[in-house]
Short mmCIF file of C-alpha atoms and ligand atoms in Angstrom, two decimals:
data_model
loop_
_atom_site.label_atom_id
_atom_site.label_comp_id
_atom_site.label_asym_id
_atom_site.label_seq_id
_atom_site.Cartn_x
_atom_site.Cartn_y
_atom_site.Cartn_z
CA UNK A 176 8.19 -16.33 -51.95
CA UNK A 177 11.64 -16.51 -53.16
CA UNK A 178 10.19 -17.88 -56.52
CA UNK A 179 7.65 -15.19 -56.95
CA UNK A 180 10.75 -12.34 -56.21
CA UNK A 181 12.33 -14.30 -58.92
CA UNK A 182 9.83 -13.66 -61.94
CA UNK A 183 10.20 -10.63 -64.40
CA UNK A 184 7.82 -7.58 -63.61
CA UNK A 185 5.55 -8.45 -65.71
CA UNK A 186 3.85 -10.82 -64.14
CA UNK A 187 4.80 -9.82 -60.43
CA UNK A 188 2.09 -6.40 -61.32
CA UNK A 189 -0.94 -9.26 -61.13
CA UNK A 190 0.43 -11.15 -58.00
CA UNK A 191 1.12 -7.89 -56.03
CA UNK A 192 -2.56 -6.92 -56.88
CA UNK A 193 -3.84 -10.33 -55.65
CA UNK A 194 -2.07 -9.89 -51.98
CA UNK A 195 -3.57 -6.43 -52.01
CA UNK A 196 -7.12 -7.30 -52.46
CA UNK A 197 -7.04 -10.31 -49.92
CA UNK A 198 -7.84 -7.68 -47.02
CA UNK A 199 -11.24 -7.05 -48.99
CA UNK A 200 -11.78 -10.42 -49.42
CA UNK A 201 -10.74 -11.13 -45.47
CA UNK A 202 -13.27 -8.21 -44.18
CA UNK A 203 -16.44 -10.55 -45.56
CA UNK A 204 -15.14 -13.57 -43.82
CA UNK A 205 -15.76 -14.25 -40.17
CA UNK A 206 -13.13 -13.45 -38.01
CA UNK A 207 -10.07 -15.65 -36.65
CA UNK A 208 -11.38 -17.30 -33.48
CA UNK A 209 -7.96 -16.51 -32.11
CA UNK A 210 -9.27 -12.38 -32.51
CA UNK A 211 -12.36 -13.52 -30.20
CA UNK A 212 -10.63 -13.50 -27.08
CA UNK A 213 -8.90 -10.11 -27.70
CA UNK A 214 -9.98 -7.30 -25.61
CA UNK A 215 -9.00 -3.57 -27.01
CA UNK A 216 -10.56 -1.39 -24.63
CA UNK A 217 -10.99 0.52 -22.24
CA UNK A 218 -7.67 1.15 -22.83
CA UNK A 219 -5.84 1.17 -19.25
CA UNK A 220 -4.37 4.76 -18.34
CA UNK A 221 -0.14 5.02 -18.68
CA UNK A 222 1.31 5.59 -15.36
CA UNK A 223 4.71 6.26 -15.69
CA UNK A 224 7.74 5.15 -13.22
CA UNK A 225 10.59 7.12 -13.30
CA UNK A 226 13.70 5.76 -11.82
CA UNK A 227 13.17 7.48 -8.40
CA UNK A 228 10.22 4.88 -7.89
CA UNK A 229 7.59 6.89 -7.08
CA UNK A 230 4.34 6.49 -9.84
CA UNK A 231 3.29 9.38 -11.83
CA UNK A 232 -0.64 9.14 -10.33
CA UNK A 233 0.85 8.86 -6.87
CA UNK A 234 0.31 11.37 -3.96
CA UNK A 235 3.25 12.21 -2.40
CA UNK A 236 2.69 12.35 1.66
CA UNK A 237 6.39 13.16 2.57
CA UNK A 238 9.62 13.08 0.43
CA UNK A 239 12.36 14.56 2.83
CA UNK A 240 11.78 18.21 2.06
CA UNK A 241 8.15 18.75 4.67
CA UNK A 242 5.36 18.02 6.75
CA UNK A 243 2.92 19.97 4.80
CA UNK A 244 0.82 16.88 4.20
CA UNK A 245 0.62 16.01 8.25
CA UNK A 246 -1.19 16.98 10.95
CA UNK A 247 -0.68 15.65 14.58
CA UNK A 248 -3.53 13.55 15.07
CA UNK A 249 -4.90 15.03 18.96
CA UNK A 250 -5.34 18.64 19.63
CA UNK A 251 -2.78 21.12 20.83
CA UNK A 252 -0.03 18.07 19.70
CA UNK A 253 3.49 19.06 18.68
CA UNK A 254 4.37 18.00 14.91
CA UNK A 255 7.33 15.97 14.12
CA UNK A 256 10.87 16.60 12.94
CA UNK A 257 12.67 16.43 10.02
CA UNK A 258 16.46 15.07 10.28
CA UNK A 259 18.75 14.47 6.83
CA UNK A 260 15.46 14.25 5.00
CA UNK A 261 13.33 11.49 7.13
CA UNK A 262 10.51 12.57 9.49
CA UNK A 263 11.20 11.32 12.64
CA UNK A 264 8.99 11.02 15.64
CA UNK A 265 9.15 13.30 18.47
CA UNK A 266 8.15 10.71 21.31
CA UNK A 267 5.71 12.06 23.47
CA UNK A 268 6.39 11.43 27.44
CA UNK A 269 4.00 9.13 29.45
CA UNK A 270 1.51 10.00 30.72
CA UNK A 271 0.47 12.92 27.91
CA UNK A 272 -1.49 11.18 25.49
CA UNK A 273 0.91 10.39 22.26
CA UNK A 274 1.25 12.44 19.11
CA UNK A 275 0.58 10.87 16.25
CA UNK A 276 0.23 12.36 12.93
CA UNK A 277 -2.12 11.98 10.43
CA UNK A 278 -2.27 13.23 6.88
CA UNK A 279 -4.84 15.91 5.74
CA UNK A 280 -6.25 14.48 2.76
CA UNK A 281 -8.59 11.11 3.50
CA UNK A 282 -8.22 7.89 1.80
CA UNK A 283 -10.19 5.08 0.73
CA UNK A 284 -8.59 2.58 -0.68
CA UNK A 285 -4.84 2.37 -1.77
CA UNK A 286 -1.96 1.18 -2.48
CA UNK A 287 0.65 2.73 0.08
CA UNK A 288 4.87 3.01 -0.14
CA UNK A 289 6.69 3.60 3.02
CA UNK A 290 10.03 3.50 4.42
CA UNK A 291 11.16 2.93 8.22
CA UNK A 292 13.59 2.70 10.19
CA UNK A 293 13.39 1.66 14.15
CA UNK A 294 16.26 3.14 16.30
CA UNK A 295 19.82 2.01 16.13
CA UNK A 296 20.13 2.35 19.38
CA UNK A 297 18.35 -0.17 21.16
CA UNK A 298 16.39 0.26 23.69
CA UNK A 299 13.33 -1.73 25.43
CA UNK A 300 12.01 -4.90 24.46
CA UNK A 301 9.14 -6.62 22.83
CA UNK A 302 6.26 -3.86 21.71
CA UNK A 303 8.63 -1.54 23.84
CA UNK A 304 11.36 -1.24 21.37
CA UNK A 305 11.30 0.44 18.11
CA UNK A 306 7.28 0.45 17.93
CA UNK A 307 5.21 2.57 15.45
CA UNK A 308 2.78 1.71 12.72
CA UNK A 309 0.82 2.56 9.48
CA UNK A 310 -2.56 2.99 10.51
CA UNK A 311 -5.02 2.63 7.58
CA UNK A 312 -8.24 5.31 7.56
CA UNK A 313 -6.68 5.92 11.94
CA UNK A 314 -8.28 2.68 12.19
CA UNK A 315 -6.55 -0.48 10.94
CA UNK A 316 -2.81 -0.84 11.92
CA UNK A 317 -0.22 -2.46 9.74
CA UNK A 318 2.26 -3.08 12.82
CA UNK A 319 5.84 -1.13 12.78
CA UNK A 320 8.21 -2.80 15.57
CA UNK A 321 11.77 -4.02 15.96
CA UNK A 322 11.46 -7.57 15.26
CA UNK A 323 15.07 -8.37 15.13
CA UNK A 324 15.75 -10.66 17.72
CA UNK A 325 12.89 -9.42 19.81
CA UNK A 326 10.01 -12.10 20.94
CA UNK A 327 6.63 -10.73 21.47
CA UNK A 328 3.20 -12.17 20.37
CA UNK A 329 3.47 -12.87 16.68
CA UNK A 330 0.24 -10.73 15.75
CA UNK A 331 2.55 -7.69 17.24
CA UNK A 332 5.49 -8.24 15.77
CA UNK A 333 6.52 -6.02 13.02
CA UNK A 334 4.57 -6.11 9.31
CA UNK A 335 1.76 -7.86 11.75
CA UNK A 336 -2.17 -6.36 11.07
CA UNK A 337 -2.06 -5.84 14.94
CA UNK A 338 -3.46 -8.43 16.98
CA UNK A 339 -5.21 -9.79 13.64
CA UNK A 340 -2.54 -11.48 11.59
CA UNK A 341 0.69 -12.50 12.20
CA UNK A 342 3.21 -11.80 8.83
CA UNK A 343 3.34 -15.23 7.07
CA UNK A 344 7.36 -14.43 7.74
CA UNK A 345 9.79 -12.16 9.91
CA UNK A 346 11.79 -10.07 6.95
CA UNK A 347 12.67 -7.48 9.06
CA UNK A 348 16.04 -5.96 8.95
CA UNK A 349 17.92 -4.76 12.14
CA UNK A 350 17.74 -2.01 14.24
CA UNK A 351 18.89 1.37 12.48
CA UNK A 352 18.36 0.17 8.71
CA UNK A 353 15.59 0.97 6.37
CA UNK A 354 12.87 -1.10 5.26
CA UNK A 355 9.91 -0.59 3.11
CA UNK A 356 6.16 -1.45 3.29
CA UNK A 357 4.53 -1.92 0.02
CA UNK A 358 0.34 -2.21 0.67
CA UNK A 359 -2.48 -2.40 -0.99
CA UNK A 360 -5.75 -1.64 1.59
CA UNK A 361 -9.26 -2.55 0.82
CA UNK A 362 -11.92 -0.22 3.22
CA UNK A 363 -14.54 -2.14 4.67
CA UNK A 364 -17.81 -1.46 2.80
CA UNK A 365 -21.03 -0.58 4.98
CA UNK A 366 -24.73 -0.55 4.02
CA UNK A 367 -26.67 2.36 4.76
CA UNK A 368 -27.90 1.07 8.07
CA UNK A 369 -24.63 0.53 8.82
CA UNK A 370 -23.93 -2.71 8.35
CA UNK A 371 -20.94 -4.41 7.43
CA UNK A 372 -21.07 -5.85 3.98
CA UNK A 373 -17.37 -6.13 2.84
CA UNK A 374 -14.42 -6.39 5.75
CA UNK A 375 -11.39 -4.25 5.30
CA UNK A 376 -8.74 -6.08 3.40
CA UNK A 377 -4.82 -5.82 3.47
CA UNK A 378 -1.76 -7.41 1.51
CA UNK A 379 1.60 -6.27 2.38
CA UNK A 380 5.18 -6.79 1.07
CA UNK A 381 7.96 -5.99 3.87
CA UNK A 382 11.30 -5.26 2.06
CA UNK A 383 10.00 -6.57 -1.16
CA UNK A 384 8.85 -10.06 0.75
CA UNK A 385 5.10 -11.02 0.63
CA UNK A 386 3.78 -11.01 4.60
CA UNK A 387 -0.01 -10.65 4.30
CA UNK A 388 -2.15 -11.44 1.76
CA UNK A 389 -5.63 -10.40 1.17
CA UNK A 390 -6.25 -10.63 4.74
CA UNK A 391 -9.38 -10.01 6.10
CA UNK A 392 -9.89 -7.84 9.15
CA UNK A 393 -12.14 -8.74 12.03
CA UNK A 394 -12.43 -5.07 12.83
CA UNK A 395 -10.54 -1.80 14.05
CA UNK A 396 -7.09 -3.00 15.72
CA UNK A 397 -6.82 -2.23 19.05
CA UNK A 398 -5.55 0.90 19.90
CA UNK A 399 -6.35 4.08 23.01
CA UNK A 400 -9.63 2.81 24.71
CA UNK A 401 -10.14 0.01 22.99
CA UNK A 402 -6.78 -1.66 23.87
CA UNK A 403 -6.62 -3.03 27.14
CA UNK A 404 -9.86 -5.04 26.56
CA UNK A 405 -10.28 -8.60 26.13
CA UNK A 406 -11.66 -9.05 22.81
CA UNK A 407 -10.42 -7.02 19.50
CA UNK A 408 -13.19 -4.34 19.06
CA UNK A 409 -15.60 -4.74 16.50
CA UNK A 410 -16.18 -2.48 13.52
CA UNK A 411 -18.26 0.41 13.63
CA UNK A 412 -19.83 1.92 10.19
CA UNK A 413 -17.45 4.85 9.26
CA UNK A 414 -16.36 7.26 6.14
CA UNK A 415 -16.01 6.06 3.04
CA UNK A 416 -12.28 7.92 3.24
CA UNK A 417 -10.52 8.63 6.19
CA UNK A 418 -7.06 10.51 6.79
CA UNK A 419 -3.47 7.85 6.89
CA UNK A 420 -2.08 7.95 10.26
CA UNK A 421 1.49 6.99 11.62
CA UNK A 422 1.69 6.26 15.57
CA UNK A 423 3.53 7.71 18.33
CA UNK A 424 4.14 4.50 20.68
CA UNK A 425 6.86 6.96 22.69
CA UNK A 426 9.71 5.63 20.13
CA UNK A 427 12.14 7.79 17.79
CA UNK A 428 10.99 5.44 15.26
CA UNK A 429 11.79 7.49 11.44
CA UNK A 430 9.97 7.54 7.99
CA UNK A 431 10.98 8.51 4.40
CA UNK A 432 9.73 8.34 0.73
CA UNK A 433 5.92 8.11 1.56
CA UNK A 434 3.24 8.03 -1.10
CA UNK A 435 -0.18 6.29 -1.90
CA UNK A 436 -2.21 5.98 -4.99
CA UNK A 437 -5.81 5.97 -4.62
CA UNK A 438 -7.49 2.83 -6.21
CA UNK A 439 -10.31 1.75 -8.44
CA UNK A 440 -10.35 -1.76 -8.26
CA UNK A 441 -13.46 -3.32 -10.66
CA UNK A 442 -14.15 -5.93 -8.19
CA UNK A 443 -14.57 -3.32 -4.98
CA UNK A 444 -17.22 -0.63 -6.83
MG1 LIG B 297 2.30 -0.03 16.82
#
């Protein structure tokens, strides 16, 4: 190349035109086998990710300033508070039935954001102390306890899919400090007849740790009637999208930063 730079003008004019008509030349040939295994569209959509975190195509369900998004969950219950930006449960008293809330909208499938935080004060032990949880569609709970130093059955303990699947690890932090739940949930799938053709799925990352993965659900965790049974209650054909819900278990257990993004996945159409 050096060489060519080197020649008088002259004859540069003829080499310059040669270069420029190898692109003709090129369009006639077949192409690179490399260019076979390129794939140009559809061309995926930009989600942007400003620094607070939260995605541009996400749906904000609570970021500190209301509860506009939540409803309690049973009728004629109170809503919950907001303290220094968190919503924080107002524990219903045994025996009144307990308030959870659930949003408005419905979901399907998603990939979910949450923070918590279980008391500092500690109080109670094993699914006594510090328990909530993320319940996917009011159906399928991603466990919310205060697993520090707190033995229960290991499909309770915190990031657990209740009475499912134990969390491949305990990464919770202690009472009083905030953790996150990052999730993707699958819905189960259901033939017309109502049959189950696809069982709900669930991967989680607690505090940025990998807990479940792909899991498969047997069914609805146990929860109201169908907890103090002896065998996990099967599923039932239900909505395609259902409304998020976040569980009263009678603790001031507290939640910020809360949003989901609705998901097409190719392999789940
Ligand atoms: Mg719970």
């Amino acid at each position: 190349m050096l060489a060519l730079l080197m020649r008088p003008l002259p004859l540069l004019i003829p080499a310059i035109a040669v270069l420029l008509l190898v692109p003709v030349f090129a369009a006639d040939q077949p192409p690179p086998p490399y260019t076979l295994t390129e794939v140009w569209s559809p061309i995926p959509p930009v989600v942007t990710t400003p620094a607070s975190g939260v995605p541009s195509d996400a749906i904000v369900l609570f970021d500190g300033k209301n509860l506009d998004a939540w409803e309690p969950a049973v009728p004629g219950g109170h809503p919950w508070k907001i303290e220094d930006g968190a919503m924080v449960i107002i524990p219903t008293a045994a025996p009144a039935r307990p308030t959870d809330q659930r949003t408005k909208q419905s979901f399907g499938d998603v990939q979910l954001h949450l923070e918590f935080r279980t008391p500092a004060e500690v109080k109670g032990e094993g699914q006594g102390r510090g328990n909530s949880g993320v319940f996917f569609m009011g159906l399928y709970e991603l466990q919310i306890l205060d697993s520090d130093h707190n033995p229960t059955y290991v499909n309770g303990q915190n990031a657990s899919v209740y009475k499912e699947h134990a969390p491949l690890v305990n990464a919770s932090r202690g009472p009083g400090e905030w953790q996150t739940y990052d999730a993707v949930f699958i819905a189960p799938r259901f033939a017309a007849d109502g049959t189950l053709l696809k069982p709900a799925r669930m991967t989680v990352f607690h505090n940025g740790v990998l807990v479940q993965y792909d899991v498969a659900l047997t069914g609805p965790t146990p929860n109201g009637p169908t907890y103090n049974q002896p065998k996990l209650p099967p599923y039932e054909a239900h909505a395609a999208k259902l409304p998020l819900l976040l569980q009263d278990h009678r603790n001031p257990n507290a939640f910020r930063n809360i949003w989901v993004r609705e998901l097409t996945l190719p392999e789940t159409k």
